mmCIF file of C-alpha atoms in Angstrom:
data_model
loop_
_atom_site.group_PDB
_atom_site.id
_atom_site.type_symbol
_atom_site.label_atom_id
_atom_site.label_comp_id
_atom_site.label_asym_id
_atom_site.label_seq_id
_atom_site.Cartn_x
_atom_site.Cartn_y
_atom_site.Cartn_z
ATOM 1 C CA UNK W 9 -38.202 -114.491 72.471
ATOM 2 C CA UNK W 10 -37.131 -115.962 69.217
ATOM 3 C CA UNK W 11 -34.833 -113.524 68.429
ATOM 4 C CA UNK W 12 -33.092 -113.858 71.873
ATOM 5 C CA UNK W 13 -32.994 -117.902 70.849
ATOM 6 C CA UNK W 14 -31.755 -117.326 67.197
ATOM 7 C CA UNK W 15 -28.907 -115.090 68.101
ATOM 8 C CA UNK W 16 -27.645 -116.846 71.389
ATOM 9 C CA UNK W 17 -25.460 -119.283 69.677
ATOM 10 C CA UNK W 18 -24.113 -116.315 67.594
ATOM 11 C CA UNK W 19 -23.508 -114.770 70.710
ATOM 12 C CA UNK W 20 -21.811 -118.339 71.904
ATOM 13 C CA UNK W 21 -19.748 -118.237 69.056
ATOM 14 C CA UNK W 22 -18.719 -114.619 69.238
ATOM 15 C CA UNK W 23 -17.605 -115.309 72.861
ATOM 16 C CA UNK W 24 -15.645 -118.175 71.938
ATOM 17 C CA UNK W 25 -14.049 -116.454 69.185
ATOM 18 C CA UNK W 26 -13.094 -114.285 71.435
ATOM 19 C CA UNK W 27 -11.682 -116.492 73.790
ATOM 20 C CA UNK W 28 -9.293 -118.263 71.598
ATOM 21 C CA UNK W 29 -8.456 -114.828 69.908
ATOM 22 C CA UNK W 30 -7.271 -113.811 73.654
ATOM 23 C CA UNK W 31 -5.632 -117.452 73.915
ATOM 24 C CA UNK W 32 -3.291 -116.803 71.058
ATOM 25 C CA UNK W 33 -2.471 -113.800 71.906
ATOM 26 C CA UNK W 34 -1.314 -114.743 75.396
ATOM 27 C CA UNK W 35 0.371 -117.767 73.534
ATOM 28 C CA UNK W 36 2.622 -115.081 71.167
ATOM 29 C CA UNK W 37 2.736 -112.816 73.853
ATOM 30 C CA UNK W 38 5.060 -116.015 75.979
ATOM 31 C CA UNK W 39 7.446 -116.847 73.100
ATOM 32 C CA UNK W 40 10.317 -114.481 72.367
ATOM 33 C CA UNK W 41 10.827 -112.439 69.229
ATOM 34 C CA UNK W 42 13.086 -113.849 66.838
ATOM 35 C CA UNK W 43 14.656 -111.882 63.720
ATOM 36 C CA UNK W 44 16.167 -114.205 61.373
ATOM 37 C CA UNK W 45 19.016 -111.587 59.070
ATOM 38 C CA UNK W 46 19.584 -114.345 55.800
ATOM 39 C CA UNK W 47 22.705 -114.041 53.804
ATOM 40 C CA UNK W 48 22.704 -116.883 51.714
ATOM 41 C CA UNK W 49 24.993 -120.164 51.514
ATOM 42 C CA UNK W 50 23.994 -123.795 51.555
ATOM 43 C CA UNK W 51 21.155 -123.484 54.186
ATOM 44 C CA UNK W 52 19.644 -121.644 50.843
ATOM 45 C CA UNK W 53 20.886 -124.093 47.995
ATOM 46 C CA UNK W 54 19.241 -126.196 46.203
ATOM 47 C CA UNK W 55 21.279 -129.215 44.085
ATOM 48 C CA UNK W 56 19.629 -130.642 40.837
ATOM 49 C CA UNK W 57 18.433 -134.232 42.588
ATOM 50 C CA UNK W 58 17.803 -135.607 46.445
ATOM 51 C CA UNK W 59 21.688 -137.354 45.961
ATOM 52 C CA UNK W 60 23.560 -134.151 45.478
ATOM 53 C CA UNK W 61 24.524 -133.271 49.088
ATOM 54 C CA UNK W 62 28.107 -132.076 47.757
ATOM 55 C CA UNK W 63 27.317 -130.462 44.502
ATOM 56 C CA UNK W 64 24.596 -127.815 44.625
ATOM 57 C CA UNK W 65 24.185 -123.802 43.670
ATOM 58 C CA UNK W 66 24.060 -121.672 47.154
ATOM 59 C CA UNK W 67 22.081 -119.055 48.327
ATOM 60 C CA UNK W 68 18.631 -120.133 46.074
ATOM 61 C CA UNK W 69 16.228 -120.008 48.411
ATOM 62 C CA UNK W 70 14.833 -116.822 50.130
ATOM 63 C CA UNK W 71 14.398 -115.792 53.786
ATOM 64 C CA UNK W 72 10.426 -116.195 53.904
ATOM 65 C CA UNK W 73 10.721 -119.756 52.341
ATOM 66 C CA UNK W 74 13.221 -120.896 54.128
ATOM 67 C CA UNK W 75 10.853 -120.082 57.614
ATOM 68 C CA UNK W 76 8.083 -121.490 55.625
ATOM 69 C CA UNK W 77 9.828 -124.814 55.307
ATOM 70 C CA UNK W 78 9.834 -125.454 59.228
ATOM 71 C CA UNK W 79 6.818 -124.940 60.702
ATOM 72 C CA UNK W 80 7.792 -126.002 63.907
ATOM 73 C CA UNK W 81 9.770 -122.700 64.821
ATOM 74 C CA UNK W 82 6.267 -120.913 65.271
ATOM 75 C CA UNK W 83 6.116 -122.972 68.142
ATOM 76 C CA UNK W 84 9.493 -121.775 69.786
ATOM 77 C CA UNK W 85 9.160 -118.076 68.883
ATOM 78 C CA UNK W 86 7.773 -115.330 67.144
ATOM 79 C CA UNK W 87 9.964 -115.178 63.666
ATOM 80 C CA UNK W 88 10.298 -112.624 61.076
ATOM 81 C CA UNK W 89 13.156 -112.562 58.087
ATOM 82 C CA UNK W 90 15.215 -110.040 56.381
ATOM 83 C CA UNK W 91 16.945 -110.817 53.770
ATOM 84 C CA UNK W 92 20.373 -108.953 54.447
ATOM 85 C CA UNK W 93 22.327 -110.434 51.047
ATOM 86 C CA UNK W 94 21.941 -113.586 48.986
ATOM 87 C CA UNK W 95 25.096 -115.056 48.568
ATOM 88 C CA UNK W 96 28.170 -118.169 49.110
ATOM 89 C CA UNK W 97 29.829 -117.166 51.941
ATOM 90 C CA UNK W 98 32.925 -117.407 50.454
ATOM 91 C CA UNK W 99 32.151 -113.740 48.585
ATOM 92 C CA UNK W 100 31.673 -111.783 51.607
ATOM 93 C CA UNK W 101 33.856 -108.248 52.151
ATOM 94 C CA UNK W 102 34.867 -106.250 54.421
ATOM 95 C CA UNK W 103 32.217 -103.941 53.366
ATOM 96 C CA UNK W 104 29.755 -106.442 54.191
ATOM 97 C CA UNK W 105 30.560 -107.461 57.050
ATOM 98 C CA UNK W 106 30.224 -103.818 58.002
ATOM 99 C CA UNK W 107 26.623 -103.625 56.818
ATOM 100 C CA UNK W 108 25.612 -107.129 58.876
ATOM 101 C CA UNK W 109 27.383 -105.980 61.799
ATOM 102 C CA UNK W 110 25.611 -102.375 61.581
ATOM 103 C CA UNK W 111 22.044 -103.940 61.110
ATOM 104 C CA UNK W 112 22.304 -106.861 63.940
ATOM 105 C CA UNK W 113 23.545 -103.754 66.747
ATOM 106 C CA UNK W 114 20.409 -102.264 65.394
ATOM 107 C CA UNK W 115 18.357 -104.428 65.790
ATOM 108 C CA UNK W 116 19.818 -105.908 69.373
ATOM 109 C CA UNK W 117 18.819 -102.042 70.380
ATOM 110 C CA UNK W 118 15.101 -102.625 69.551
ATOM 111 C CA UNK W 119 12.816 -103.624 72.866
ATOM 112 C CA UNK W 120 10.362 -106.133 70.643
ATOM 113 C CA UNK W 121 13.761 -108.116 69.869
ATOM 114 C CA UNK W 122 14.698 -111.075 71.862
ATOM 115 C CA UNK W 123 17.615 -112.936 69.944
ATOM 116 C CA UNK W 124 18.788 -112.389 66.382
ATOM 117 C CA UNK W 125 19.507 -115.426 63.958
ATOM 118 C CA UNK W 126 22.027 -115.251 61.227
ATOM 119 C CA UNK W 127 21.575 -117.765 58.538
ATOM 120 C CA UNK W 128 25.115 -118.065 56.526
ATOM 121 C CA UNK W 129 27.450 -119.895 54.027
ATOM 122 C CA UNK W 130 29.714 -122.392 56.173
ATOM 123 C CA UNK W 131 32.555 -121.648 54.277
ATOM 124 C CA UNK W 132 33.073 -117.995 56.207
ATOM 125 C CA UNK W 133 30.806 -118.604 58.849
ATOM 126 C CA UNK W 134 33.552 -118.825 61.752
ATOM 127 C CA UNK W 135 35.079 -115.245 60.668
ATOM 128 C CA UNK W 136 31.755 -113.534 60.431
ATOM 129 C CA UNK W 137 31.028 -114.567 63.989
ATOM 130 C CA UNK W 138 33.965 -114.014 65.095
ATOM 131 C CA UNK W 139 34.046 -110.632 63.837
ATOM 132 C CA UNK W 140 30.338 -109.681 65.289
ATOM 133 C CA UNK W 141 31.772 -111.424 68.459
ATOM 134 C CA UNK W 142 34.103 -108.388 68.598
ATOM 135 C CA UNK W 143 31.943 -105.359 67.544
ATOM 136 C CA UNK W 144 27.893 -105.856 68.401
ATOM 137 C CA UNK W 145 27.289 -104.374 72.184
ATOM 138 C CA UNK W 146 24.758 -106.480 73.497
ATOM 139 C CA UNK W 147 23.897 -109.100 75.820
ATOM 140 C CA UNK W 148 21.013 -110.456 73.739
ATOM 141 C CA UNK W 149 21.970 -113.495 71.708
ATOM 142 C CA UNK W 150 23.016 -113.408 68.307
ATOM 143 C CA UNK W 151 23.385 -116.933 66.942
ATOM 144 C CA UNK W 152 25.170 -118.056 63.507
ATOM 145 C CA UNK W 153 23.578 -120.874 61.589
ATOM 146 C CA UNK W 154 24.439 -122.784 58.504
ATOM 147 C CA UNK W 155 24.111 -126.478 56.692
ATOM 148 C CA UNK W 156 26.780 -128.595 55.038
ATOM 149 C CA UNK W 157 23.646 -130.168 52.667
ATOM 150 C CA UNK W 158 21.148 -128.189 50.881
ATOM 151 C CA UNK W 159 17.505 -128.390 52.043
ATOM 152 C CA UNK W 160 17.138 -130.515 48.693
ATOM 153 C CA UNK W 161 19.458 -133.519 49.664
ATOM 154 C CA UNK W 162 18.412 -136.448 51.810
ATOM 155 C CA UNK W 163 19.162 -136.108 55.488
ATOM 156 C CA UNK W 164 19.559 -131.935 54.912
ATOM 157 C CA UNK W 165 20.673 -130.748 58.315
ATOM 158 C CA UNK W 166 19.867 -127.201 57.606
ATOM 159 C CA UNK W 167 16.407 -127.658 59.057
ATOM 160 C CA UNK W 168 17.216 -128.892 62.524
ATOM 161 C CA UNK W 169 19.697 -126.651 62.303
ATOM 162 C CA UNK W 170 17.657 -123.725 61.970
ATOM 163 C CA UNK W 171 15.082 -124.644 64.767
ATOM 164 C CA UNK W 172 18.031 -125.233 67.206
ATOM 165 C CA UNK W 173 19.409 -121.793 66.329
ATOM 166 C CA UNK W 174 16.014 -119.637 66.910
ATOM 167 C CA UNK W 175 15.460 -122.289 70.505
ATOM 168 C CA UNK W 176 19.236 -120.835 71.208
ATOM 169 C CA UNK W 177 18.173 -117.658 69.718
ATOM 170 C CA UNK W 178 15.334 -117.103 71.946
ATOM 171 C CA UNK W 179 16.059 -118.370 75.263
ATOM 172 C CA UNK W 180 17.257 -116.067 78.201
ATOM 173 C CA UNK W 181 19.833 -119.017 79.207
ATOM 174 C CA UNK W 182 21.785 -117.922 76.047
ATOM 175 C CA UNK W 183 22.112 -114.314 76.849
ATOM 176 C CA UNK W 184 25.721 -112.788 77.517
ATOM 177 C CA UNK W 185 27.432 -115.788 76.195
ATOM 178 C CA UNK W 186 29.027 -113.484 73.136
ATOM 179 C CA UNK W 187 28.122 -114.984 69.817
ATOM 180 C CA UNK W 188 27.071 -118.260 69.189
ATOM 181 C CA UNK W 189 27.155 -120.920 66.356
ATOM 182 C CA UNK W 190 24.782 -123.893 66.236
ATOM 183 C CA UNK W 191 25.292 -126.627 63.975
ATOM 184 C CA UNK W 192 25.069 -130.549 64.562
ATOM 185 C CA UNK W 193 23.424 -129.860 67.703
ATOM 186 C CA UNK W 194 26.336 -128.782 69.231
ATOM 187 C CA UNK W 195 26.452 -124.756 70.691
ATOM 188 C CA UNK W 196 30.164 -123.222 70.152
ATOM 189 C CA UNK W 197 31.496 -119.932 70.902
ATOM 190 C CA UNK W 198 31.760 -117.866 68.231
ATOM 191 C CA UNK W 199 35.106 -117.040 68.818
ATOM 192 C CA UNK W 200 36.563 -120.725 68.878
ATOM 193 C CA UNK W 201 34.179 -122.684 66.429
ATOM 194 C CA UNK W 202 35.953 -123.415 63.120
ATOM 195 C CA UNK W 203 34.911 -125.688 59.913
ATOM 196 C CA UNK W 204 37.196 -128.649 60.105
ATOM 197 C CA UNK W 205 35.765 -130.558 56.676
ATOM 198 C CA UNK W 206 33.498 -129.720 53.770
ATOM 199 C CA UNK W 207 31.582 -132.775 53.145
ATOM 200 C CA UNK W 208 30.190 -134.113 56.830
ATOM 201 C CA UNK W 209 27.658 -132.583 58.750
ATOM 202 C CA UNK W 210 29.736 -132.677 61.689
ATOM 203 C CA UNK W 211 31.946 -129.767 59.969
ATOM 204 C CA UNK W 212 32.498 -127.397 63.197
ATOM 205 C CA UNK W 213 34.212 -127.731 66.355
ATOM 206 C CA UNK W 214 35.882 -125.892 69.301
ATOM 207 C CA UNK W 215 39.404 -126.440 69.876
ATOM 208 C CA UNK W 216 38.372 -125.787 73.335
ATOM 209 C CA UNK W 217 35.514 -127.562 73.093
ATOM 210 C CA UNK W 218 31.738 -126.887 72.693
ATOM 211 C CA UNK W 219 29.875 -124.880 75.166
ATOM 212 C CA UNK W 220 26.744 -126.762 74.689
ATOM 213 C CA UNK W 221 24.412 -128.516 73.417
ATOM 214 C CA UNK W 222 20.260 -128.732 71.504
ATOM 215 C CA UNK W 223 18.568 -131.850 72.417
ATOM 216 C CA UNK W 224 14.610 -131.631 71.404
ATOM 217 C CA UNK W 225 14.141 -127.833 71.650
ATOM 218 C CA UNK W 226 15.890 -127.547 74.975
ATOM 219 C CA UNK W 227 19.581 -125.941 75.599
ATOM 220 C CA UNK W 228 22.276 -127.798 77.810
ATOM 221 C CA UNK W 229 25.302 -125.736 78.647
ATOM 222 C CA UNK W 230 28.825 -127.372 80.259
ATOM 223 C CA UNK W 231 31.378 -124.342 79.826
ATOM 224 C CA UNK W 232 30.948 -120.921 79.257
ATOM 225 C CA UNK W 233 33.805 -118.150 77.538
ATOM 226 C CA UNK W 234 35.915 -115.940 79.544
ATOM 227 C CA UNK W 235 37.477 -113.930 76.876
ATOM 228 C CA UNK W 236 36.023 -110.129 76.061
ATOM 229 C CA UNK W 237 33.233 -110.225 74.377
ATOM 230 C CA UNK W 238 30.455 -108.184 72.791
ATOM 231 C CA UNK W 239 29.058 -105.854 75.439
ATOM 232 C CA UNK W 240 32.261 -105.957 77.241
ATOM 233 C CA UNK W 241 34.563 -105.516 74.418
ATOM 234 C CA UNK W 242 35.887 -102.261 73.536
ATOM 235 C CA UNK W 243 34.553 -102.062 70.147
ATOM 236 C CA UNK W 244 31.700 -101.102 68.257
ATOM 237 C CA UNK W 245 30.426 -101.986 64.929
ATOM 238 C CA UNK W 246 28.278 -98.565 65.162
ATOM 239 C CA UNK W 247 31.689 -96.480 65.455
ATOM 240 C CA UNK W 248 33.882 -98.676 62.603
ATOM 241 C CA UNK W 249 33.579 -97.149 59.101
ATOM 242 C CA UNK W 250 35.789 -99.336 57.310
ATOM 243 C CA UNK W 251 38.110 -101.767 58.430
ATOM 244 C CA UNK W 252 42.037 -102.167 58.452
ATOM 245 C CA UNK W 253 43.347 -103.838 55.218
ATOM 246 C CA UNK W 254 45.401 -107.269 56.545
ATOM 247 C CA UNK W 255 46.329 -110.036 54.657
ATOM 248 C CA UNK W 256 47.648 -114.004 55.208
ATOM 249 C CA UNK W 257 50.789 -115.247 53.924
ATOM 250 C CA UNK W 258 50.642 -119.046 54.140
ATOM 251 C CA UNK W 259 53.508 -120.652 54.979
ATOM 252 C CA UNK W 260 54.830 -123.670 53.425
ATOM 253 C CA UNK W 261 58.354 -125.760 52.549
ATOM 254 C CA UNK W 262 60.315 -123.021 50.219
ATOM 255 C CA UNK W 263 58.027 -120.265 50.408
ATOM 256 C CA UNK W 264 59.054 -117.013 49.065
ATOM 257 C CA UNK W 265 59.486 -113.611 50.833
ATOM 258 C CA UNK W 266 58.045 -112.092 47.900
ATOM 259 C CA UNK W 267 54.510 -113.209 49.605
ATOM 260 C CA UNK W 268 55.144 -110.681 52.155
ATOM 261 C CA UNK W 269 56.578 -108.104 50.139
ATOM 262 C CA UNK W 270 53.569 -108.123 47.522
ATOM 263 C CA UNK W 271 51.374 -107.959 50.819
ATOM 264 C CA UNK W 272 52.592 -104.989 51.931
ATOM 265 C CA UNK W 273 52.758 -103.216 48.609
ATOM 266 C CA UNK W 274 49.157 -104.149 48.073
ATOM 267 C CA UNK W 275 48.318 -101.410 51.240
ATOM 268 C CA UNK W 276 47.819 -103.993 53.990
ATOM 269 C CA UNK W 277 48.404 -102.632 57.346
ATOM 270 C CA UNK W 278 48.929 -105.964 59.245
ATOM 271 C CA UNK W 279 50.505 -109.156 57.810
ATOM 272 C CA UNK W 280 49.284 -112.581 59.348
ATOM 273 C CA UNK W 281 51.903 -115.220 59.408
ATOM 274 C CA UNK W 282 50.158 -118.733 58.562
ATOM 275 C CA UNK W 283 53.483 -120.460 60.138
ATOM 276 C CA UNK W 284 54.215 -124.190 60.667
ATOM 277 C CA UNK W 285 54.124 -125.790 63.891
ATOM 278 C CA UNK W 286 54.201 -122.788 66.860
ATOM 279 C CA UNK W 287 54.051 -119.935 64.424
ATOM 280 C CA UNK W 288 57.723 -120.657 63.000
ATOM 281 C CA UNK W 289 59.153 -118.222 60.456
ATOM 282 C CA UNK W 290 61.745 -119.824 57.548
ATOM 283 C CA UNK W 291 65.189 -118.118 58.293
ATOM 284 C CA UNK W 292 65.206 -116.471 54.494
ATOM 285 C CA UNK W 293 61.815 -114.279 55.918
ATOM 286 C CA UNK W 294 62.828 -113.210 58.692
ATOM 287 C CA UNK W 295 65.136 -110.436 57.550
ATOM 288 C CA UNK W 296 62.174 -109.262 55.040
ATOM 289 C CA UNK W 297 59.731 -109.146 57.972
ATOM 290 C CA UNK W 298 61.623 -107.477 59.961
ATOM 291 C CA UNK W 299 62.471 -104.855 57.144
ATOM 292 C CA UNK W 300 58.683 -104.639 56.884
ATOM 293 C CA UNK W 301 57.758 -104.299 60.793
ATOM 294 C CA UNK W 302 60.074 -101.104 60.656
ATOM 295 C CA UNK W 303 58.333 -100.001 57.619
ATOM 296 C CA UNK W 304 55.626 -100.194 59.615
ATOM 297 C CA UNK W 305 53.287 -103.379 59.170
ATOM 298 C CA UNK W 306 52.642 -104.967 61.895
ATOM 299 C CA UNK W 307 53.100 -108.724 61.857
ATOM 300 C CA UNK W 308 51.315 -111.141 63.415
ATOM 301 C CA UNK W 309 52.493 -115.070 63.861
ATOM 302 C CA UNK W 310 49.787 -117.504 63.762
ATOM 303 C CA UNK W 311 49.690 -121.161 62.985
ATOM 304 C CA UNK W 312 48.384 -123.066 59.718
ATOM 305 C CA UNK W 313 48.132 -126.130 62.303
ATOM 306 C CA UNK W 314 44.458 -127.240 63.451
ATOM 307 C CA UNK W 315 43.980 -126.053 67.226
ATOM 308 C CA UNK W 316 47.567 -123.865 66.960
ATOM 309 C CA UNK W 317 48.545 -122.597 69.385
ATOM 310 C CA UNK W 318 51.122 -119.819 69.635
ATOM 311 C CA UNK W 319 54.251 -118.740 72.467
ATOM 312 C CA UNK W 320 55.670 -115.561 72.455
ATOM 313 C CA UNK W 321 59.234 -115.752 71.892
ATOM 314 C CA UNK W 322 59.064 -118.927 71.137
ATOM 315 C CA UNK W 323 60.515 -119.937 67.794
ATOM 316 C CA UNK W 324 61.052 -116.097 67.021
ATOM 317 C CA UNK W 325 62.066 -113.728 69.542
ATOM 318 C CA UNK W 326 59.107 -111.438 69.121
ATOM 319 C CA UNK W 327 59.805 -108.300 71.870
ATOM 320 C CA UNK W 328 63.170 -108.093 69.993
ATOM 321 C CA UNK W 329 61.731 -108.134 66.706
ATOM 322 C CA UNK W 330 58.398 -105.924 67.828
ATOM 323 C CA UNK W 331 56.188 -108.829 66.158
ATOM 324 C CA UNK W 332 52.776 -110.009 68.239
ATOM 325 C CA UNK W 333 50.955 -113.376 68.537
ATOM 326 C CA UNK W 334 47.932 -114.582 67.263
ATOM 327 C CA UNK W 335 47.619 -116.687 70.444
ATOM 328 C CA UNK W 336 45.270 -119.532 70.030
ATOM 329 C CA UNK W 337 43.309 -117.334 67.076
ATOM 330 C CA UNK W 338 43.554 -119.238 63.353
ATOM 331 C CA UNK W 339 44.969 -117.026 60.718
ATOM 332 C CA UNK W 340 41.677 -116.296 59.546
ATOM 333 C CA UNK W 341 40.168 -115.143 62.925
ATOM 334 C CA UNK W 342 43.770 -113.073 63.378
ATOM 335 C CA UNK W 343 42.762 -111.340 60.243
ATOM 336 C CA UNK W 344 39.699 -110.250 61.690
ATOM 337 C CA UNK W 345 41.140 -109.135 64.898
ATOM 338 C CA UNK W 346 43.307 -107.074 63.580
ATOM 339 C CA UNK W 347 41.074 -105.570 61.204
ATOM 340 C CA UNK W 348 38.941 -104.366 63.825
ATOM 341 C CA UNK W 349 41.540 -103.092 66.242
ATOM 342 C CA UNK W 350 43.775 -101.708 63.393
ATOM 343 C CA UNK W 351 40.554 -99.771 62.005
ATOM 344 C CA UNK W 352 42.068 -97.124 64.860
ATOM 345 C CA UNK W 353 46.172 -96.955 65.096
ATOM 346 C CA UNK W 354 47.921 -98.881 67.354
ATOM 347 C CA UNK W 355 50.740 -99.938 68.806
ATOM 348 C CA UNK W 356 52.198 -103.141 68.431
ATOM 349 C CA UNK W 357 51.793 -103.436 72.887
ATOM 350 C CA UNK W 358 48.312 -102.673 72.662
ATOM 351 C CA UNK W 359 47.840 -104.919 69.682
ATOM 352 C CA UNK W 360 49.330 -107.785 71.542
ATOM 353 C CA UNK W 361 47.058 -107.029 74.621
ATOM 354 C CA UNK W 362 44.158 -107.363 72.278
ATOM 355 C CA UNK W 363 45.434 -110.593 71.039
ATOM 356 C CA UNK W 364 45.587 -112.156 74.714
ATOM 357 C CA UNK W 365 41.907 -110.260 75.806
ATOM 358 C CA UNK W 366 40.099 -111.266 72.710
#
């Protein structure tokens, strides 16, 4: 009898042990899983006092710390961290986007991942999405983050910016959207989002606008995009073993044509024209890129102009002079475009179809 008395509360407190141990699990079991891939840039930096928001060293702080600083994302999901590279965004390759792209298809292949995180340098940030935008074939979402302060200033906004992205990350509302990038609280497209200024946290924006927003740990959506996209575009990261070289000759008042000449003698395969206004061309280049184009290099007319927006045979008369479009892609984003589809030969038709899909 007094053993039965001594070890019922053990018992009591086995049981309820056991209880909360089933709890928890349940708990876990209900939030998605989360894989945060780190690369570096400001959301890792760390500047010398609280008052250096502008002037700091990137890519400090590692993946685990950085999920150790919020707590509050164990709430939202089940996170884990790689670290994929540690640098400013600003040094990423070709190669390297290559070896991201390869390890988030990967991972969007693996059943105990819901949503994959990105953590990156704003500097780049818009061309790396971009580019997995075109390449990963899933429907799970892949979400870029990044911070315009380090997570030592006052009123750092890579914190918030990091929950929003694993909520965005995590929730089935998000899926088949194409890549995402959540910053400010604002959701944009991958595809459209570009940095706009380096010193305010309300860098990004859509020329298109923003397809949504965070408030609180909950997702609002207003538009959604309707060009190709990762599962339904026609390429894949997994089949790409290097991509196409292409380079951007910025146009300006008295630019050279030397620009594109040294282009093309450096190897590249595509030339992107950073024109004025609707992708003009200044009359003393046009006879040296069209000398080039039946060389072989494709070029591509884009605009240097924020939200540009480029007509075909407008300014230039492109079918005559077998040039494409960069549509309403910035020179950067052309670049990547046309490093993908160039990785496999093409003609400048088909090239100009993938201009208008993508």
């Amino acid at each position: 009898m007094e053993e039965t008395i001594m070890f019922n509360p053990l018992r009591k407190r086995l049981a309820l042990l056991a209880l909360a141990a089933s709890t928890l699990a349940a708990l876990a079991a209900d939030k998605p899983n989360v894989v945060i891939l780190a690369t570096g840039g400001t959301i890792a930096g760390a500047g010398a006092s609280t008052l250096n928001s502008a002037s700091y060293q990137a890519a400090k702080v590692p993946v685990d710390k950085l999920i150790l600083s919020v707590p509050e994302l164990a709430k939202v999901a089940q996170v884990r961290g790689e670290q994929v590279f540690q640098i400013a965004s600003e040094s990423f390759t070709n190669d390297k986007l290559l070896a991201l792209g390869k390890r988030v298809a990967a991972l969007a292949k693996q059943a105990d991942v819901d949503g994959i995180v990105v953590t990156h340098g704003t500097d780049t940030l818009e061309e790396t999405a971009y580019f997995l935008n075109l390449t990963v074939r899933t429907d799970k979402p892949i979400v870029l983050v990044g911070s315009m302060r380090p997570g030592t200033a006052l009123s750092a906004d890579g914190a918030l910016n990091l929950y929003n992205a694993v909520v965005v990350a995590g929730s089935p509302d998000a899926r088949a959207k194409g890549v995402l990038v959540t910053l400010n609280d604002q959701i944009d497209s991958g595809r459209d989002v570009s940095k706009q200024i380096n010193i305010k946290t309300d860098a990004f924006s859509s020329q298109w606008g923003a397809l949504g927003m965070v408030v609180e740990g909950r997702n609002y959506w207003f538009r959604a995009p309707v060009k190709r996209h990762t599962a339904q575009s026609e390429f894949d990261v997994e089949q790409i073993s290097q991509l196409a070289p292409v380079e951007i000759v910025y146009s300006y008042g008295n630019v050279p044509a030397s620009l594109y000449e040294a282009a093309a003698a450096g190897g590249a395969k595509a030339i992107i024209h950073a024109g004025t206004g609707n992708g003009s061309v200044a009359d003393r280049a046009v006879s040296t890129l069209r000398k080039l184009r039946q060389q072989g290099v494709q070029i591509i007319r884009s605009a240097r102009v924020a939200g540009g927006f480029v007509l075909r045979n407008a300014e230039q008369p492109d079918d005559q002079y077998d040039w494409v479009v960069a549509h309403d892609l910035n020179p950067q984003k052309a670049r990547i475009l046309a490093s993908v589809a160039l990785a496999q030969g093409r003609s400048s038709q088909d090239l100009q179809r993938i201009f208008w899909e993508y």
